[in-house]
Amino acid sequence: MKVVICGAGQVGFNIARYLSLENNDVTVIDQSPELIGKVNDSLDVQAFVGHASHPDALERAGAADADMLIAVTFADEVNMVACQVAHSLFSVPTKIARVRHQSYLSPEWAGMFSRENMPIDVIISPEIEVASAIQQRLTVPGTLDIIPLADDKVRVIGVRCTETCPIINTPLRQLTELFPELSIVVVCITRNDNPFIPSADDRMLEGDEVYFVADTTHVQRALAAFGHEEEEAHRIIIIGGGNIGMNLAQALESETGITVRLIEISKDRARAVAEALPNTNITLGDALDSEILREAGVEMADTVIAVSDDDETNILASLLAKRYGVERAVTLINSTSYAPLITRLGIDVAVSPRTITVSTILQHVRRGRIRSVHSLADGFAEVIEAEAVETSPLAGNTLREAGLPSDVIVGALVRDGNVIIPRADTLIENNDDVILLASARSVKKVEKLFSVQLEFF
């Protein structure tokens, strides 16, 4: 597949990295010589300095025979025009654009991105995606991550194993014997910042971050087995009134039993947020100021969510709130440099806009009958939801017979609305929804397993 990526920032760089590892033909354009230099030094792709929306730059990038254009520069207008030029001049089949400004995303202007006007096939809004991801984590307390799949019949849950976890040091093969009602499949473990796909003989240790697949109706029981029975958040402080903070507060305002307070340092932004959110208490000031935190009610809060546009502010404000007794801190982190420190510092949940945006884009890049994709552990693996069609090599075989690579684990099947936690002798039937985890090196093999052969037509 030939892909043109406009923008060499964190999202563009990581999309290029994923696609190049799968031997796709990738070209990256950016106006920054420094960013392009990093791409050329680090990745096996073509990259050059240029203006991503200029026809000559897109022509040089090979847009004339590209299968897809992904526009993720820092400027919404550049992303939109790049898609328009790619469509009008080069007939690029699929065009994806990152659009940040909320005015462009207002429902009343939805027709702007139609094929007749500005033909963009997929609009990615990081702020909305991140706010939604944080809200999902709040609905299931005790989780590091939550990925709903198959119309939320199945969830992939990330948790941290603490010293009170009842199942640490237990071989995974024994979980079913010890907890017969616990229908889960552990698919990934990160230990000392190193992710791996576990075998049946592996054990979970204190400090591990574990991802498991479960029937949504069994999630609470599974969390109890991991020692996580935290109460839902009722008194929340949001730090940062940008688009993420405002979208999150707006979503939480409508939920019963939740009190939301928001801290914003900019006077003009605080006024705009107050007008948009009449039911949210807005505090003007610096979240690193103890007096401002007290004014916002930090000593009564059970959860702090730091989503300002500054990583250091988010980290320090979260730690300060924890010092005042806040039980749970959810912290937005853009820089990958801080990732190894988060757990050691005492932050409960780190949210990466880059990872969330990359996952959303990959969902539209993947081929075959793949319905959903989520990147885990900084691209180490992907959680994939796909349909097993009649001509798929999987349909009609048991998991044992399917010959899946060792770094691919099937976590669940959904058949006629019913969730099946599979075993080796489970038969995969035509039209089953298959939830699996695949390491980055096996994603291409998974795509082929779910591809529709010509004889299907």
GROMACS .gro file of C-alpha atoms in nm:
model
  457
    1MET     CA    1   0.000   0.000   0.000
    2LYS     CA    2   0.129   0.347  -0.088
    3VAL     CA    3   0.060   0.611   0.178
    4VAL     CA    4   0.139   0.982   0.185
    5ILE     CA    5   0.160   1.126   0.539
    6CYS     CA    6   0.138   1.504   0.578
    7GLY     CA    7   0.295   1.603   0.908
    8ALA     CA    8   0.597   1.455   1.088
    9GLY     CA    9   0.495   1.531   1.446
   10GLN     CA   10   0.438   1.257   1.703
   11VAL     CA   11   0.127   1.118   1.532
   12GLY     CA   12   0.267   1.136   1.179
   13PHE     CA   13   0.599   0.987   1.290
   14ASN     CA   14   0.435   0.693   1.466
   15ILE     CA   15   0.193   0.619   1.183
   16ALA     CA   16   0.491   0.619   0.946
   17ARG     CA   17   0.680   0.389   1.183
   18TYR     CA   18   0.396   0.136   1.204
   19LEU     CA   19   0.331   0.132   0.831
   20SER     CA   20   0.698   0.113   0.733
   21LEU     CA   21   0.750  -0.188   0.960
   22GLU     CA   22   0.481  -0.362   0.755
   23ASN     CA   23   0.669  -0.288   0.431
   24ASN     CA   24   0.424  -0.028   0.303
   25ASP     CA   25   0.548   0.243   0.067
   26VAL     CA   26   0.539   0.554   0.289
   27THR     CA   27   0.629   0.916   0.210
   28VAL     CA   28   0.626   1.192   0.475
   29ILE     CA   29   0.602   1.567   0.410
   30ASP     CA   30   0.661   1.841   0.668
   31GLN     CA   31   0.780   2.201   0.670
   32SER     CA   32   1.019   2.138   0.959
   33PRO     CA   33   1.372   2.030   0.857
   34GLU     CA   34   1.429   1.903   1.212
   35LEU     CA   35   1.125   1.673   1.207
   36ILE     CA   36   1.206   1.547   0.858
   37GLY     CA   37   1.564   1.485   0.967
   38LYS     CA   38   1.438   1.272   1.256
   39VAL     CA   39   1.217   1.070   1.020
   40ASN     CA   40   1.502   1.011   0.774
   41ASP     CA   41   1.739   0.911   1.055
   42SER     CA   42   1.495   0.675   1.225
   43LEU     CA   43   1.261   0.520   0.969
   44ASP     CA   44   1.285   0.335   0.640
   45VAL     CA   45   1.057   0.578   0.455
   46GLN     CA   46   1.090   0.864   0.211
   47ALA     CA   47   1.066   1.208   0.371
   48PHE     CA   48   1.125   1.560   0.250
   49VAL     CA   49   1.069   1.922   0.352
   50GLY     CA   50   0.767   2.076   0.182
   51HIS     CA   51   0.427   2.235   0.229
   52ALA     CA   52   0.183   1.947   0.262
   53SER     CA   53  -0.107   2.116   0.083
   54HIS     CA   54   0.089   2.237  -0.220
   55PRO     CA   55   0.022   2.038  -0.540
   56ASP     CA   56   0.390   2.016  -0.633
   57ALA     CA   57   0.478   1.871  -0.292
   58LEU     CA   58   0.201   1.611  -0.315
   59GLU     CA   59   0.306   1.525  -0.669
   60ARG     CA   60   0.665   1.474  -0.553
   61ALA     CA   61   0.534   1.251  -0.272
   62GLY     CA   62   0.367   1.025  -0.528
   63ALA     CA   63   0.006   1.122  -0.462
   64ALA     CA   64  -0.085   1.031  -0.820
   65ASP     CA   65  -0.065   0.659  -0.739
   66ALA     CA   66  -0.121   0.672  -0.361
   67ASP     CA   67  -0.385   0.455  -0.194
   68MET     CA   68  -0.425   0.686   0.104
   69LEU     CA   69  -0.336   1.033   0.230
   70ILE     CA   70  -0.316   1.098   0.606
   71ALA     CA   71  -0.301   1.468   0.694
   72VAL     CA   72  -0.192   1.524   1.055
   73THR     CA   73  -0.003   1.854   1.046
   74PHE     CA   74  -0.054   2.102   1.330
   75ALA     CA   75  -0.280   2.323   1.112
   76ASP     CA   76  -0.640   2.214   1.046
   77GLU     CA   77  -0.655   2.424   0.731
   78VAL     CA   78  -0.343   2.262   0.584
   79ASN     CA   79  -0.488   1.917   0.657
   80MET     CA   80  -0.818   2.001   0.490
   81VAL     CA   81  -0.665   2.161   0.183
   82ALA     CA   82  -0.420   1.870   0.144
   83CYS     CA   83  -0.718   1.635   0.128
   84GLN     CA   84  -0.895   1.859  -0.123
   85VAL     CA   85  -0.587   1.878  -0.348
   86ALA     CA   86  -0.531   1.502  -0.317
   87HIS     CA   87  -0.888   1.443  -0.429
   88SER     CA   88  -0.921   1.705  -0.702
   89LEU     CA   89  -0.581   1.670  -0.867
   90PHE     CA   90  -0.465   1.318  -0.784
   91SER     CA   91  -0.785   1.116  -0.717
   92VAL     CA   92  -0.645   0.964  -0.397
   93PRO     CA   93  -0.910   0.705  -0.289
   94THR     CA   94  -0.892   0.751   0.090
   95LYS     CA   95  -0.821   1.076   0.270
   96ILE     CA   96  -0.790   1.112   0.649
   97ALA     CA   97  -0.754   1.450   0.822
   98ARG     CA   98  -0.691   1.552   1.181
   99VAL     CA   99  -0.916   1.848   1.265
  100ARG     CA  100  -0.882   2.014   1.606
  101HIS     CA  101  -1.089   2.330   1.600
  102GLN     CA  102  -1.435   2.261   1.737
  103SER     CA  103  -1.605   2.508   1.502
  104TYR     CA  104  -1.527   2.284   1.206
  105LEU     CA  105  -1.680   1.989   1.392
  106SER     CA  106  -2.011   2.150   1.481
  107PRO     CA  107  -2.303   1.931   1.361
  108GLU     CA  108  -2.460   2.225   1.178
  109TRP     CA  109  -2.162   2.236   0.941
  110ALA     CA  110  -2.138   1.860   0.891
  111GLY     CA  111  -2.205   1.889   0.519
  112MET     CA  112  -1.880   2.079   0.466
  113PHE     CA  113  -1.681   1.756   0.446
  114SER     CA  114  -1.912   1.583   0.197
  115ARG     CA  115  -1.774   1.450  -0.130
  116GLU     CA  116  -1.932   1.742  -0.318
  117ASN     CA  117  -1.766   2.007  -0.099
  118MET     CA  118  -1.442   1.917   0.080
  119PRO     CA  119  -1.405   1.542   0.032
  120ILE     CA  120  -1.249   1.401   0.349
  121ASP     CA  121  -1.333   1.037   0.417
  122VAL     CA  122  -1.237   1.030   0.785
  123ILE     CA  123  -1.218   1.322   1.030
  124ILE     CA  124  -1.003   1.261   1.339
  125SER     CA  125  -1.059   1.494   1.636
  126PRO     CA  126  -0.799   1.415   1.904
  127GLU     CA  127  -0.971   1.629   2.169
  128ILE     CA  128  -1.303   1.448   2.133
  129GLU     CA  129  -1.134   1.105   2.115
  130VAL     CA  130  -0.926   1.172   2.428
  131ALA     CA  131  -1.221   1.309   2.627
  132SER     CA  132  -1.421   0.999   2.536
  133ALA     CA  133  -1.135   0.768   2.636
  134ILE     CA  134  -1.103   0.936   2.977
  135GLN     CA  135  -1.477   0.915   3.036
  136GLN     CA  136  -1.467   0.541   2.960
  137ARG     CA  137  -1.195   0.492   3.220
  138LEU     CA  138  -1.410   0.670   3.478
  139THR     CA  139  -1.701   0.432   3.418
  140VAL     CA  140  -1.491   0.135   3.529
  141PRO     CA  141  -1.279   0.250   3.825
  142GLY     CA  142  -0.955   0.068   3.889
  143THR     CA  143  -0.866   0.036   3.521
  144LEU     CA  144  -0.567   0.182   3.338
  145ASP     CA  145  -0.740   0.144   3.004
  146ILE     CA  146  -1.069   0.021   2.868
  147ILE     CA  147  -1.143  -0.071   2.508
  148PRO     CA  148  -1.506  -0.153   2.425
  149LEU     CA  149  -1.550  -0.386   2.126
  150ALA     CA  150  -1.832  -0.564   1.943
  151ASP     CA  151  -2.091  -0.300   2.037
  152ASP     CA  152  -1.952  -0.309   2.393
  153LYS     CA  153  -2.032  -0.678   2.438
  154VAL     CA  154  -1.660  -0.736   2.496
  155ARG     CA  155  -1.408  -0.518   2.675
  156VAL     CA  156  -1.032  -0.522   2.680
  157ILE     CA  157  -0.926  -0.401   3.024
  158GLY     CA  158  -0.588  -0.280   3.144
  159VAL     CA  159  -0.510  -0.304   3.516
  160ARG     CA  160  -0.205  -0.275   3.741
  161CYS     CA  161  -0.127  -0.566   3.974
  162THR     CA  162  -0.069  -0.443   4.327
  163GLU     CA  163   0.056  -0.636   4.630
  164THR     CA  164  -0.308  -0.704   4.725
  165CYS     CA  165  -0.390  -0.871   4.392
  166PRO     CA  166  -0.516  -1.224   4.480
  167ILE     CA  167  -0.388  -1.383   4.159
  168ILE     CA  168  -0.028  -1.264   4.142
  169ASN     CA  169   0.232  -1.544   4.118
  170THR     CA  170  -0.035  -1.775   3.976
  171PRO     CA  171   0.036  -1.944   3.639
  172LEU     CA  172  -0.220  -1.822   3.388
  173ARG     CA  173  -0.325  -2.180   3.305
  174GLN     CA  174  -0.451  -2.218   3.664
  175LEU     CA  175  -0.678  -1.912   3.663
  176THR     CA  176  -0.975  -2.109   3.530
  177GLU     CA  177  -0.931  -2.377   3.798
  178LEU     CA  178  -0.902  -2.122   4.081
  179PHE     CA  179  -1.175  -1.892   3.950
  180PRO     CA  180  -1.416  -2.104   3.741
  181GLU     CA  181  -1.652  -1.806   3.708
  182LEU     CA  182  -1.368  -1.584   3.579
  183SER     CA  183  -1.404  -1.594   3.199
  184ILE     CA  184  -1.110  -1.387   3.085
  185VAL     CA  185  -0.805  -1.421   2.860
  186VAL     CA  186  -0.485  -1.238   2.956
  187VAL     CA  187  -0.334  -1.113   2.629
  188CYS     CA  188  -0.050  -0.875   2.725
  189ILE     CA  189   0.170  -0.800   3.025
  190THR     CA  190   0.409  -0.507   3.068
  191ARG     CA  191   0.680  -0.567   3.326
  192ASN     CA  192   0.947  -0.306   3.402
  193ASP     CA  193   0.840  -0.115   3.091
  194ASN     CA  194   0.885  -0.424   2.871
  195PRO     CA  195   0.566  -0.562   2.714
  196PHE     CA  196   0.528  -0.929   2.620
  197ILE     CA  197   0.258  -1.172   2.512
  198PRO     CA  198   0.227  -1.430   2.790
  199SER     CA  199   0.218  -1.808   2.763
  200ALA     CA  200   0.000  -2.032   2.980
  201ASP     CA  201   0.294  -2.087   3.217
  202ASP     CA  202   0.363  -1.718   3.277
  203ARG     CA  203   0.269  -1.554   3.607
  204MET     CA  204   0.160  -1.201   3.690
  205LEU     CA  205   0.383  -1.020   3.936
  206GLU     CA  206   0.338  -0.716   4.157
  207GLY     CA  207   0.373  -0.399   3.950
  208ASP     CA  208   0.276  -0.565   3.619
  209GLU     CA  209   0.037  -0.387   3.388
  210VAL     CA  210  -0.199  -0.652   3.253
  211TYR     CA  211  -0.445  -0.642   2.963
  212PHE     CA  212  -0.723  -0.901   2.955
  213VAL     CA  213  -1.029  -0.968   2.739
  214ALA     CA  214  -1.362  -1.027   2.912
  215ASP     CA  215  -1.734  -1.044   2.853
  216THR     CA  216  -1.856  -0.697   2.951
  217THR     CA  217  -2.102  -0.846   3.199
  218HIS     CA  218  -1.812  -1.019   3.380
  219VAL     CA  219  -1.578  -0.718   3.406
  220GLN     CA  220  -1.662  -0.630   3.766
  221ARG     CA  221  -1.598  -0.988   3.881
  222ALA     CA  222  -1.270  -0.990   3.690
  223LEU     CA  223  -1.162  -0.663   3.850
  224ALA     CA  224  -1.242  -0.805   4.193
  225ALA     CA  225  -1.016  -1.102   4.116
  226PHE     CA  226  -0.738  -0.854   4.040
  227GLY     CA  227  -0.803  -0.675   4.368
  228HIS     CA  228  -0.967  -0.370   4.211
  229GLU     CA  229  -1.303  -0.286   4.365
  230GLU     CA  230  -1.275   0.093   4.369
  231GLU     CA  231  -1.585   0.307   4.392
  232GLU     CA  232  -1.695   0.519   4.100
  233ALA     CA  233  -1.587   0.884   4.097
  234HIS     CA  234  -1.841   1.133   4.233
  235ARG     CA  235  -1.638   1.450   4.300
  236ILE     CA  236  -1.408   1.533   4.009
  237ILE     CA  237  -1.165   1.818   3.950
  238ILE     CA  238  -1.060   1.881   3.590
  239ILE     CA  239  -0.738   2.078   3.543
  240GLY     CA  240  -0.732   2.256   3.207
  241GLY     CA  241  -1.023   2.415   3.024
  242GLY     CA  242  -0.904   2.345   2.670
  243ASN     CA  243  -1.107   2.142   2.423
  244ILE     CA  244  -1.036   1.815   2.605
  245GLY     CA  245  -1.130   1.952   2.947
  246MET     CA  246  -1.441   2.124   2.814
  247ASN     CA  247  -1.560   1.819   2.618
  248LEU     CA  248  -1.505   1.597   2.921
  249ALA     CA  249  -1.682   1.834   3.161
  250GLN     CA  250  -1.972   1.866   2.919
  251ALA     CA  251  -2.010   1.489   2.906
  252LEU     CA  252  -1.989   1.455   3.284
  253GLU     CA  253  -2.240   1.735   3.349
  254SER     CA  254  -2.520   1.516   3.219
  255GLU     CA  255  -2.438   1.226   3.454
  256THR     CA  256  -2.625   1.203   3.782
  257GLY     CA  257  -2.438   1.191   4.110
  258ILE     CA  258  -2.123   1.357   3.975
  259THR     CA  259  -1.996   1.700   4.079
  260VAL     CA  260  -1.743   1.859   3.842
  261ARG     CA  261  -1.512   2.151   3.913
  262LEU     CA  262  -1.270   2.285   3.654
  263ILE     CA  263  -0.951   2.489   3.703
  264GLU     CA  264  -0.833   2.712   3.416
  265ILE     CA  265  -0.540   2.954   3.428
  266SER     CA  266  -0.647   3.178   3.138
  267LYS     CA  267  -0.908   3.440   3.225
  268ASP     CA  268  -1.052   3.457   2.872
  269ARG     CA  269  -1.070   3.079   2.840
  270ALA     CA  270  -1.225   3.043   3.186
  271ARG     CA  271  -1.498   3.289   3.086
  272ALA     CA  272  -1.568   3.098   2.762
  273VAL     CA  273  -1.584   2.765   2.947
  274ALA     CA  274  -1.817   2.911   3.212
  275GLU     CA  275  -2.056   3.027   2.941
  276ALA     CA  276  -2.052   2.686   2.773
  277LEU     CA  277  -2.083   2.485   3.096
  278PRO     CA  278  -2.343   2.642   3.326
  279ASN     CA  279  -2.348   2.343   3.563
  280THR     CA  280  -1.972   2.322   3.614
  281ASN     CA  281  -1.798   2.527   3.883
  282ILE     CA  282  -1.504   2.713   3.721
  283THR     CA  283  -1.204   2.825   3.928
  284LEU     CA  284  -0.968   3.078   3.772
  285GLY     CA  285  -0.605   3.022   3.866
  286ASP     CA  286  -0.294   2.805   3.854
  287ALA     CA  287  -0.352   2.440   3.951
  288LEU     CA  288  -0.001   2.433   4.100
  289ASP     CA  289  -0.113   2.689   4.360
  290SER     CA  290  -0.228   2.514   4.677
  291GLU     CA  291  -0.480   2.787   4.750
  292ILE     CA  292  -0.640   2.742   4.409
  293LEU     CA  293  -0.662   2.366   4.462
  294ARG     CA  294  -0.829   2.420   4.799
  295GLU     CA  295  -1.070   2.671   4.647
  296ALA     CA  296  -1.165   2.407   4.392
  297GLY     CA  297  -1.236   2.160   4.674
  298VAL     CA  298  -0.937   1.929   4.636
  299GLU     CA  299  -0.970   1.800   4.992
  300MET     CA  300  -1.318   1.667   4.913
  301ALA     CA  301  -1.245   1.535   4.562
  302ASP     CA  302  -1.196   1.166   4.486
  303THR     CA  303  -1.057   1.206   4.130
  304VAL     CA  304  -0.838   1.466   3.959
  305ILE     CA  305  -0.808   1.474   3.580
  306ALA     CA  306  -0.520   1.687   3.453
  307VAL     CA  307  -0.562   1.770   3.084
  308SER     CA  308  -0.386   2.102   3.033
  309ASP     CA  309  -0.159   2.145   2.731
  310ASP     CA  310   0.155   2.123   2.949
  311ASP     CA  311   0.283   1.781   3.059
  312GLU     CA  312   0.478   1.916   3.356
  313THR     CA  313   0.175   2.102   3.487
  314ASN     CA  314  -0.039   1.790   3.452
  315ILE     CA  315   0.210   1.571   3.636
  316LEU     CA  316   0.286   1.814   3.920
  317ALA     CA  317  -0.079   1.914   3.969
  318SER     CA  318  -0.178   1.546   3.985
  319LEU     CA  319   0.089   1.471   4.246
  320LEU     CA  320  -0.009   1.778   4.448
  321ALA     CA  321  -0.374   1.670   4.444
  322LYS     CA  322  -0.274   1.319   4.556
  323ARG     CA  323  -0.087   1.478   4.845
  324TYR     CA  324  -0.415   1.637   4.955
  325GLY     CA  325  -0.579   1.295   4.963
  326VAL     CA  326  -0.732   1.260   4.618
  327GLU     CA  327  -0.759   0.886   4.558
  328ARG     CA  328  -0.717   0.874   4.181
  329ALA     CA  329  -0.520   1.085   3.933
  330VAL     CA  330  -0.576   1.065   3.556
  331THR     CA  331  -0.303   1.256   3.375
  332LEU     CA  332  -0.261   1.360   3.014
  333ILE     CA  333   0.096   1.300   2.891
  334ASN     CA  334   0.211   1.397   2.542
  335SER     CA  335   0.584   1.330   2.572
  336THR     CA  336   0.702   0.970   2.557
  337SER     CA  337   0.997   1.067   2.781
  338TYR     CA  338   0.775   1.073   3.090
  339ALA     CA  339   0.607   0.736   3.033
  340PRO     CA  340   0.855   0.525   3.237
  341LEU     CA  341   0.818   0.761   3.535
  342ILE     CA  342   0.441   0.767   3.566
  343THR     CA  343   0.391   0.457   3.779
  344ARG     CA  344   0.689   0.533   4.001
  345LEU     CA  345   0.560   0.883   4.066
  346GLY     CA  346   0.226   0.752   4.188
  347ILE     CA  347   0.001   0.863   3.904
  348ASP     CA  348  -0.279   0.611   3.856
  349VAL     CA  349  -0.366   0.650   3.487
  350ALA     CA  350  -0.165   0.815   3.208
  351VAL     CA  351  -0.352   0.909   2.892
  352SER     CA  352  -0.162   0.951   2.565
  353PRO     CA  353  -0.335   1.159   2.293
  354ARG     CA  354  -0.080   1.029   2.045
  355THR     CA  355  -0.165   0.664   2.114
  356ILE     CA  356  -0.540   0.729   2.098
  357THR     CA  357  -0.512   0.922   1.771
  358VAL     CA  358  -0.281   0.662   1.614
  359SER     CA  359  -0.526   0.384   1.709
  360THR     CA  360  -0.813   0.573   1.547
  361ILE     CA  361  -0.616   0.621   1.224
  362LEU     CA  362  -0.496   0.259   1.214
  363GLN     CA  363  -0.857   0.146   1.226
  364HIS     CA  364  -0.902   0.298   0.878
  365VAL     CA  365  -0.565   0.182   0.747
  366ARG     CA  366  -0.616  -0.186   0.824
  367ARG     CA  367  -0.756  -0.402   0.546
  368GLY     CA  368  -0.979  -0.708   0.532
  369ARG     CA  369  -1.290  -0.736   0.748
  370ILE     CA  370  -1.124  -0.548   1.034
  371ARG     CA  371  -1.372  -0.335   1.228
  372SER     CA  372  -1.165  -0.188   1.509
  373VAL     CA  373  -0.797  -0.145   1.597
  374HIS     CA  374  -0.629  -0.024   1.915
  375SER     CA  375  -0.254   0.015   1.962
  376LEU     CA  376  -0.106  -0.111   2.290
  377ALA     CA  377   0.226  -0.052   2.466
  378ASP     CA  378   0.352   0.216   2.227
  379GLY     CA  379   0.291   0.005   1.919
  380PHE     CA  380   0.414  -0.329   2.059
  381ALA     CA  381   0.082  -0.492   1.968
  382GLU     CA  382  -0.266  -0.421   1.839
  383VAL     CA  383  -0.605  -0.527   1.971
  384ILE     CA  384  -0.814  -0.609   1.665
  385GLU     CA  385  -1.182  -0.680   1.612
  386ALA     CA  386  -1.252  -0.855   1.281
  387GLU     CA  387  -1.518  -1.061   1.108
  388ALA     CA  388  -1.441  -1.418   1.002
  389VAL     CA  389  -1.603  -1.438   0.657
  390GLU     CA  390  -1.676  -1.761   0.477
  391THR     CA  391  -1.356  -1.758   0.271
  392SER     CA  392  -1.132  -1.666   0.565
  393PRO     CA  393  -0.876  -1.940   0.651
  394LEU     CA  394  -1.010  -1.925   1.008
  395ALA     CA  395  -1.375  -2.006   0.938
  396GLY     CA  396  -1.458  -2.371   0.994
  397ASN     CA  397  -1.146  -2.443   1.198
  398THR     CA  398  -1.081  -2.469   1.569
  399LEU     CA  399  -0.826  -2.236   1.723
  400ARG     CA  400  -0.586  -2.530   1.746
  401GLU     CA  401  -0.627  -2.599   1.372
  402ALA     CA  402  -0.611  -2.235   1.265
  403GLY     CA  403  -0.233  -2.223   1.281
  404LEU     CA  404  -0.218  -1.877   1.433
  405PRO     CA  405   0.129  -1.730   1.499
  406SER     CA  406   0.250  -1.769   1.856
  407ASP     CA  407   0.230  -1.393   1.906
  408VAL     CA  408  -0.142  -1.381   1.823
  409ILE     CA  409  -0.395  -1.455   2.100
  410VAL     CA  410  -0.771  -1.481   2.041
  411GLY     CA  411  -0.946  -1.336   2.344
  412ALA     CA  412  -1.315  -1.371   2.253
  413LEU     CA  413  -1.567  -1.459   1.984
  414VAL     CA  414  -1.905  -1.293   1.946
  415ARG     CA  415  -2.163  -1.513   1.772
  416ASP     CA  416  -2.527  -1.409   1.730
  417GLY     CA  417  -2.482  -1.155   2.010
  418ASN     CA  418  -2.336  -1.410   2.253
  419VAL     CA  419  -1.981  -1.382   2.388
  420ILE     CA  420  -1.763  -1.693   2.382
  421ILE     CA  421  -1.433  -1.702   2.571
  422PRO     CA  422  -1.249  -1.951   2.348
  423ARG     CA  423  -1.037  -2.252   2.422
  424ALA     CA  424  -0.812  -2.450   2.189
  425ASP     CA  425  -1.099  -2.669   2.064
  426THR     CA  426  -1.341  -2.376   2.004
  427LEU     CA  427  -1.467  -2.372   1.644
  428ILE     CA  428  -1.461  -2.040   1.457
  429GLU     CA  429  -1.775  -2.008   1.246
  430ASN     CA  430  -1.865  -1.792   0.948
  431ASN     CA  431  -1.954  -1.431   1.050
  432ASP     CA  432  -1.807  -1.464   1.400
  433ASP     CA  433  -1.665  -1.143   1.543
  434VAL     CA  434  -1.312  -1.229   1.653
  435ILE     CA  435  -1.135  -1.024   1.923
  436LEU     CA  436  -0.760  -1.084   1.925
  437LEU     CA  437  -0.425  -0.934   2.012
  438ALA     CA  438  -0.141  -0.947   1.758
  439SER     CA  439   0.216  -0.829   1.795
  440ALA     CA  440   0.321  -0.561   1.546
  441ARG     CA  441   0.515  -0.811   1.334
  442SER     CA  442   0.210  -1.035   1.287
  443VAL     CA  443  -0.049  -0.769   1.199
  444LYS     CA  444  -0.005  -0.826   0.824
  445LYS     CA  445  -0.069  -1.199   0.873
  446VAL     CA  446  -0.387  -1.117   1.064
  447GLU     CA  447  -0.506  -0.889   0.784
  448LYS     CA  448  -0.466  -1.178   0.538
  449LEU     CA  449  -0.656  -1.413   0.767
  450PHE     CA  450  -0.957  -1.179   0.752
  451SER     CA  451  -0.931  -1.080   0.387
  452VAL     CA  452  -1.218  -1.153   0.147
  453GLN     CA  453  -1.102  -1.377  -0.136
  454LEU     CA  454  -1.223  -1.312  -0.491
  455GLU     CA  455  -1.422  -1.634  -0.499
  456PHE     CA  456  -1.641  -1.489  -0.225
  457PHE     CA  457  -1.799  -1.272  -0.493
   0.00000   0.00000   0.00000
